[in-house]
CSV table of C-alpha atoms in Angstrom, one decimal:
chain,number,residue,atom,x,y,z
I,1,UNK,CA,37.6,11.1,-52.1
I,2,UNK,CA,36.7,13.5,-49.0
I,3,UNK,CA,33.3,11.7,-48.9
I,4,UNK,CA,34.9,8.3,-49.0
I,5,UNK,CA,37.4,9.2,-46.0
I,6,UNK,CA,34.6,11.0,-43.8
I,7,UNK,CA,32.4,7.9,-44.4
I,8,UNK,CA,35.4,5.5,-42.9
I,9,UNK,CA,34.7,4.4,-39.3
I,10,UNK,CA,37.3,3.2,-37.4
I,11,UNK,CA,37.1,0.1,-35.1
I,12,UNK,CA,38.0,1.2,-31.7
I,13,UNK,CA,38.4,-2.6,-30.6
I,14,UNK,CA,39.9,-4.8,-33.9
I,15,UNK,CA,39.5,-8.5,-33.8
I,16,UNK,CA,42.7,-10.3,-32.5
I,17,UNK,CA,44.3,-12.2,-35.2
I,18,UNK,CA,44.4,-15.6,-35.1
I,19,UNK,CA,47.7,-16.1,-33.1
I,20,UNK,CA,46.6,-13.8,-30.8
I,21,UNK,CA,43.1,-15.2,-30.3
I,22,UNK,CA,45.0,-18.7,-30.0
I,23,UNK,CA,47.0,-17.1,-26.9
I,24,UNK,CA,44.0,-15.8,-25.3
I,25,UNK,CA,42.0,-19.2,-25.6
I,26,UNK,CA,45.0,-20.8,-23.8
I,27,UNK,CA,45.2,-18.2,-21.2
I,28,UNK,CA,41.5,-18.8,-20.4
I,29,UNK,CA,41.8,-22.2,-20.5
I,30,UNK,CA,44.7,-22.2,-18.0
I,31,UNK,CA,42.9,-19.6,-15.8
I,32,UNK,CA,39.4,-21.7,-15.6
I,33,UNK,CA,40.9,-25.1,-15.6
I,34,UNK,CA,44.2,-24.7,-13.9
I,35,UNK,CA,44.6,-28.6,-13.0
I,36,UNK,CA,44.4,-29.4,-16.7
I,37,UNK,CA,47.3,-29.1,-19.1
I,38,UNK,CA,47.0,-26.9,-21.8
I,39,UNK,CA,49.2,-25.9,-24.6
I,40,UNK,CA,48.9,-24.9,-28.1
I,41,UNK,CA,49.8,-27.2,-31.0
I,42,UNK,CA,50.2,-26.7,-34.8
I,43,UNK,CA,47.1,-26.3,-37.0
I,44,UNK,CA,45.4,-23.5,-35.2
I,45,UNK,CA,44.6,-26.1,-32.3
I,46,UNK,CA,45.1,-26.1,-28.6
I,47,UNK,CA,45.6,-29.5,-26.6
I,48,UNK,CA,43.4,-29.6,-23.4
I,49,UNK,CA,44.1,-32.4,-21.6
I,50,UNK,CA,44.2,-35.6,-23.7
I,51,UNK,CA,41.9,-33.7,-26.1
I,52,UNK,CA,42.7,-31.4,-29.0
I,53,UNK,CA,40.3,-28.6,-30.2
I,54,UNK,CA,40.5,-27.2,-33.5
I,55,UNK,CA,40.2,-23.4,-33.1
I,56,UNK,CA,38.6,-22.3,-36.5
I,57,UNK,CA,35.0,-22.5,-35.6
I,58,UNK,CA,35.4,-20.6,-32.3
I,59,UNK,CA,37.4,-18.0,-34.3
I,60,UNK,CA,34.9,-17.5,-37.2
I,61,UNK,CA,32.0,-17.0,-34.2
I,62,UNK,CA,34.7,-14.7,-32.4
I,63,UNK,CA,34.8,-12.4,-35.6
I,64,UNK,CA,30.8,-12.5,-35.6
I,65,UNK,CA,30.2,-12.1,-31.9
I,66,UNK,CA,33.1,-11.4,-29.9
I,67,UNK,CA,31.3,-10.8,-26.7
I,68,UNK,CA,30.3,-14.4,-26.5
I,69,UNK,CA,33.8,-15.6,-26.9
I,70,UNK,CA,34.8,-16.3,-23.4
I,71,UNK,CA,31.4,-18.2,-22.6
I,72,UNK,CA,31.7,-20.2,-25.9
I,73,UNK,CA,35.2,-21.2,-25.1
I,74,UNK,CA,34.6,-22.1,-21.3
I,75,UNK,CA,31.2,-24.2,-22.2
I,76,UNK,CA,33.4,-26.0,-24.9
I,77,UNK,CA,36.0,-26.9,-22.5
I,78,UNK,CA,33.8,-27.7,-19.9
I,79,UNK,CA,32.0,-30.5,-22.0
I,80,UNK,CA,35.5,-31.7,-23.1
I,81,UNK,CA,36.1,-32.5,-19.5
I,82,UNK,CA,32.8,-34.2,-19.2
I,83,UNK,CA,33.4,-36.3,-21.9
I,84,UNK,CA,36.7,-37.2,-20.9
I,85,UNK,CA,35.6,-38.7,-18.0
I,86,UNK,CA,32.9,-41.2,-19.5
I,87,UNK,CA,33.6,-45.0,-19.1
I,88,UNK,CA,32.8,-47.4,-21.6
I,89,UNK,CA,29.1,-47.3,-20.6
I,90,UNK,CA,28.9,-44.1,-22.3
I,91,UNK,CA,31.4,-44.3,-25.0
I,92,UNK,CA,30.2,-47.7,-26.5
I,93,UNK,CA,26.8,-48.0,-25.2
I,94,UNK,CA,24.3,-50.6,-26.1
I,95,UNK,CA,22.0,-49.5,-29.4
I,96,UNK,CA,18.8,-49.9,-27.3
I,97,UNK,CA,20.1,-47.0,-24.8
I,98,UNK,CA,20.6,-44.4,-27.6
I,99,UNK,CA,18.9,-45.3,-30.3
I,100,UNK,CA,16.3,-42.8,-29.9
I,101,UNK,CA,19.1,-40.0,-29.9
I,102,UNK,CA,21.0,-41.1,-33.3
I,103,UNK,CA,20.7,-38.0,-35.6
I,104,UNK,CA,22.4,-37.7,-39.1
I,105,UNK,CA,24.5,-34.5,-39.5
I,106,UNK,CA,26.4,-32.7,-42.4
I,107,UNK,CA,30.0,-31.6,-42.6
I,108,UNK,CA,32.4,-31.0,-45.3
I,109,UNK,CA,34.3,-34.0,-46.8
I,110,UNK,CA,37.7,-32.4,-46.0
I,111,UNK,CA,36.8,-32.1,-42.1
I,112,UNK,CA,35.4,-35.7,-42.4
I,113,UNK,CA,39.1,-36.9,-43.9
I,114,UNK,CA,41.0,-34.8,-41.6
I,115,UNK,CA,39.2,-34.9,-38.0
I,116,UNK,CA,36.9,-38.2,-38.2
I,117,UNK,CA,38.4,-40.6,-40.7
I,118,UNK,CA,37.3,-43.6,-38.3
I,119,UNK,CA,33.7,-42.4,-37.8
I,120,UNK,CA,30.8,-43.6,-39.7
I,121,UNK,CA,29.8,-41.6,-42.8
I,122,UNK,CA,29.7,-41.4,-46.6
I,123,UNK,CA,30.7,-38.8,-49.4
I,124,UNK,CA,27.7,-36.8,-50.4
I,125,UNK,CA,27.5,-34.3,-53.1
I,126,UNK,CA,28.7,-30.8,-53.1
I,127,UNK,CA,31.7,-31.8,-51.3
I,128,UNK,CA,29.7,-32.9,-48.5
I,129,UNK,CA,29.7,-36.0,-46.0
I,130,UNK,CA,27.0,-37.3,-43.7
I,131,UNK,CA,27.8,-38.8,-40.6
I,132,UNK,CA,25.8,-39.8,-37.5
I,133,UNK,CA,26.0,-38.5,-34.4
I,134,UNK,CA,24.4,-39.0,-30.6
I,135,UNK,CA,22.4,-35.8,-29.6
I,136,UNK,CA,23.8,-35.1,-25.9
I,137,UNK,CA,22.1,-32.4,-23.7
I,138,UNK,CA,24.5,-29.8,-24.8
I,139,UNK,CA,26.7,-31.3,-27.1
I,140,UNK,CA,27.1,-34.3,-29.6
I,141,UNK,CA,29.5,-37.2,-30.0
I,142,UNK,CA,30.0,-39.2,-33.5
I,143,UNK,CA,29.3,-42.8,-33.9
I,144,UNK,CA,32.7,-44.9,-34.5
I,145,UNK,CA,32.7,-47.7,-36.8
I,146,UNK,CA,33.3,-50.2,-34.2
I,147,UNK,CA,29.7,-49.2,-32.7
I,148,UNK,CA,28.3,-50.6,-35.8
I,149,UNK,CA,30.3,-53.9,-35.3
I,150,UNK,CA,29.0,-54.0,-32.0
I,151,UNK,CA,25.5,-53.2,-32.7
I,152,UNK,CA,25.3,-55.7,-35.6
I,153,UNK,CA,23.6,-53.3,-37.8
I,154,UNK,CA,24.6,-51.8,-41.3
I,155,UNK,CA,25.3,-48.5,-42.6
I,156,UNK,CA,22.0,-48.2,-44.2
I,157,UNK,CA,19.9,-49.0,-41.3
I,158,UNK,CA,21.7,-46.6,-39.1
I,159,UNK,CA,20.7,-43.8,-41.7
I,160,UNK,CA,16.7,-44.8,-41.5
I,161,UNK,CA,17.0,-44.6,-37.7
I,162,UNK,CA,18.6,-41.5,-37.7
I,163,UNK,CA,16.3,-39.6,-40.5
I,164,UNK,CA,13.4,-41.2,-38.4
I,165,UNK,CA,14.9,-39.1,-35.5
I,166,UNK,CA,15.7,-36.1,-37.4
I,167,UNK,CA,12.1,-36.0,-38.1
I,168,UNK,CA,11.0,-36.5,-34.7
I,169,UNK,CA,13.4,-33.9,-33.6
I,170,UNK,CA,12.1,-31.0,-35.0
I,171,UNK,CA,8.4,-31.9,-34.5
I,172,UNK,CA,9.3,-32.2,-30.9
I,173,UNK,CA,11.3,-28.9,-30.6
I,174,UNK,CA,8.9,-27.0,-32.7
I,175,UNK,CA,11.2,-25.5,-35.1
I,176,UNK,CA,9.1,-23.3,-37.0
I,177,UNK,CA,9.8,-22.2,-40.5
I,178,UNK,CA,9.8,-18.8,-41.9
I,179,UNK,CA,7.7,-18.4,-45.3
I,180,UNK,CA,8.4,-15.3,-47.2
I,181,UNK,CA,5.8,-14.7,-49.7
I,182,UNK,CA,5.0,-12.6,-53.0
I,183,UNK,CA,1.7,-12.0,-54.5
I,184,UNK,CA,1.9,-15.4,-56.5
I,185,UNK,CA,2.6,-17.2,-53.2
I,186,UNK,CA,5.4,-18.3,-51.0
I,187,UNK,CA,8.6,-18.5,-52.6
I,188,UNK,CA,11.5,-18.9,-49.6
I,189,UNK,CA,11.4,-20.7,-46.3
I,190,UNK,CA,14.0,-20.2,-43.6
I,191,UNK,CA,14.4,-21.8,-40.4
I,192,UNK,CA,13.2,-19.5,-37.3
I,193,UNK,CA,16.4,-19.9,-35.3
I,194,UNK,CA,19.8,-21.5,-35.4
I,195,UNK,CA,20.1,-25.2,-34.6
I,196,UNK,CA,22.8,-27.8,-35.1
I,197,UNK,CA,20.6,-30.1,-37.2
I,198,UNK,CA,19.1,-27.4,-39.3
I,199,UNK,CA,21.2,-28.1,-42.4
I,200,UNK,CA,20.6,-31.9,-41.8
I,201,UNK,CA,16.6,-31.2,-43.0
I,202,UNK,CA,17.8,-31.4,-46.5
I,203,UNK,CA,18.5,-35.2,-46.0
I,204,UNK,CA,14.5,-35.3,-45.1
I,205,UNK,CA,11.7,-36.6,-46.8
I,206,UNK,CA,9.5,-35.1,-44.5
I,207,UNK,CA,11.0,-31.6,-44.9
I,208,UNK,CA,10.7,-32.1,-48.7
I,209,UNK,CA,7.0,-33.0,-48.5
I,210,UNK,CA,6.4,-30.1,-46.3
I,211,UNK,CA,8.4,-27.4,-48.7
I,212,UNK,CA,7.2,-28.4,-52.0
I,213,UNK,CA,3.4,-27.3,-50.8
I,214,UNK,CA,5.0,-23.9,-50.8
I,215,UNK,CA,7.6,-23.9,-53.3
I,216,UNK,CA,6.7,-26.7,-55.8
I,217,UNK,CA,8.0,-30.0,-56.7
I,218,UNK,CA,11.6,-28.9,-57.4
I,219,UNK,CA,13.2,-26.0,-55.4
I,220,UNK,CA,16.4,-25.0,-54.2
I,221,UNK,CA,18.3,-25.0,-51.2
I,222,UNK,CA,21.3,-23.6,-49.5
I,223,UNK,CA,23.4,-24.9,-46.6
I,224,UNK,CA,26.3,-22.7,-45.9
I,225,UNK,CA,26.8,-23.8,-42.5
I,226,UNK,CA,25.7,-26.4,-39.9
I,227,UNK,CA,22.8,-24.1,-38.4
I,228,UNK,CA,21.2,-22.9,-41.2
I,229,UNK,CA,18.8,-24.2,-44.2
I,230,UNK,CA,17.3,-21.6,-47.0
I,231,UNK,CA,14.4,-23.1,-49.5
I,232,UNK,CA,13.9,-21.0,-52.6
I,233,UNK,CA,11.6,-22.0,-55.3
I,234,UNK,CA,13.3,-22.2,-58.9
I,235,UNK,CA,10.7,-19.8,-60.3
I,236,UNK,CA,12.5,-16.8,-58.4
I,237,UNK,CA,15.0,-16.9,-61.5
I,238,UNK,CA,15.8,-13.1,-60.9
I,239,UNK,CA,17.2,-13.4,-57.2
I,240,UNK,CA,18.9,-16.9,-57.3
I,241,UNK,CA,22.2,-15.4,-58.2
I,242,UNK,CA,22.0,-12.8,-55.2
I,243,UNK,CA,20.9,-15.7,-53.1
I,244,UNK,CA,24.2,-17.8,-54.4
I,245,UNK,CA,26.4,-14.9,-53.6
I,246,UNK,CA,24.8,-14.5,-50.0
I,247,UNK,CA,25.1,-18.2,-49.5
I,248,UNK,CA,29.1,-18.2,-50.5
I,249,UNK,CA,29.3,-15.2,-48.2
I,250,UNK,CA,27.9,-17.0,-45.5
I,251,UNK,CA,30.3,-19.9,-46.1
I,252,UNK,CA,33.3,-17.9,-45.8
I,253,UNK,CA,32.1,-16.2,-42.5
I,254,UNK,CA,30.3,-18.4,-40.5
I,255,UNK,CA,31.2,-21.1,-38.2
I,256,UNK,CA,30.9,-24.8,-39.0
I,257,UNK,CA,30.8,-24.0,-43.0
I,258,UNK,CA,29.5,-26.8,-45.0
I,259,UNK,CA,29.3,-25.7,-48.8
I,260,UNK,CA,29.0,-22.6,-51.0
I,261,UNK,CA,26.9,-24.3,-53.6
I,262,UNK,CA,23.0,-24.5,-53.9
I,263,UNK,CA,21.4,-27.9,-54.2
I,264,UNK,CA,18.5,-29.0,-56.2
I,265,UNK,CA,15.8,-31.0,-54.1
I,266,UNK,CA,13.4,-33.0,-55.6
I,267,UNK,CA,11.3,-36.2,-54.9
I,268,UNK,CA,13.9,-38.4,-56.4
I,269,UNK,CA,16.7,-36.9,-54.1
I,270,UNK,CA,19.3,-33.8,-53.8
I,271,UNK,CA,22.0,-32.8,-56.7
I,272,UNK,CA,24.2,-30.1,-57.3
I,273,UNK,CA,22.6,-26.9,-59.0
I,274,UNK,CA,24.1,-25.9,-62.1
I,275,UNK,CA,22.5,-23.1,-63.3
I,276,UNK,CA,19.9,-22.3,-65.7
I,277,UNK,CA,20.0,-24.3,-68.7
């Protein structure tokens, strides 16, 4: 017991609980943008001008990196102001003007139903949904159903456009994969750095073709949050349980959470991992 007590270290700067965090965000918004009305509203959200921001992801980021919280909040609020000033030309553009910036993005089905019910998407596996966004320099915005009618294209065509852009995006930005190996050969692949479209790569046939060279024709994938993708050889049965635990922990603690379940990736598509039969 004495050894346990001596090993305990007290945090001299403990994180604020959600209520105090929301209050700090409100004060920061009013300080940095005094001409914009701001108020806390139910559901752990803040109303900033005519827009509403859910604070859950910001709070997760704050818990993991409190020193960056002010910069993250101010940047997000500035982006909201910029988007609010857009006219029809920006919010309802012609397809030809933004076609090369349409990207697929994964979110939880609950988040889609709660926050983006009128935006183009489809339910997928493991409680995930596939939505579509237009990539901007420091943000992205979701494609509304009415834009499909304006563009006169189907959701299937939109999906193919998004997948082609996804592959081009990672080639253009030279996103590197970290390949971990054993004596028998490579057994795990992880993205080298966080990116808003990392998890979306599990949708890409090109990513599958690249990963199968190292991991075999069937492998596991974990996408606990938007910015992370791990791929693991099915032959690594002795570490799968540990990887599952890590994925579940990341899902609970990282911002933009997606799913705590592992996925099986094959040439035929992606399915939920049900364990070793």
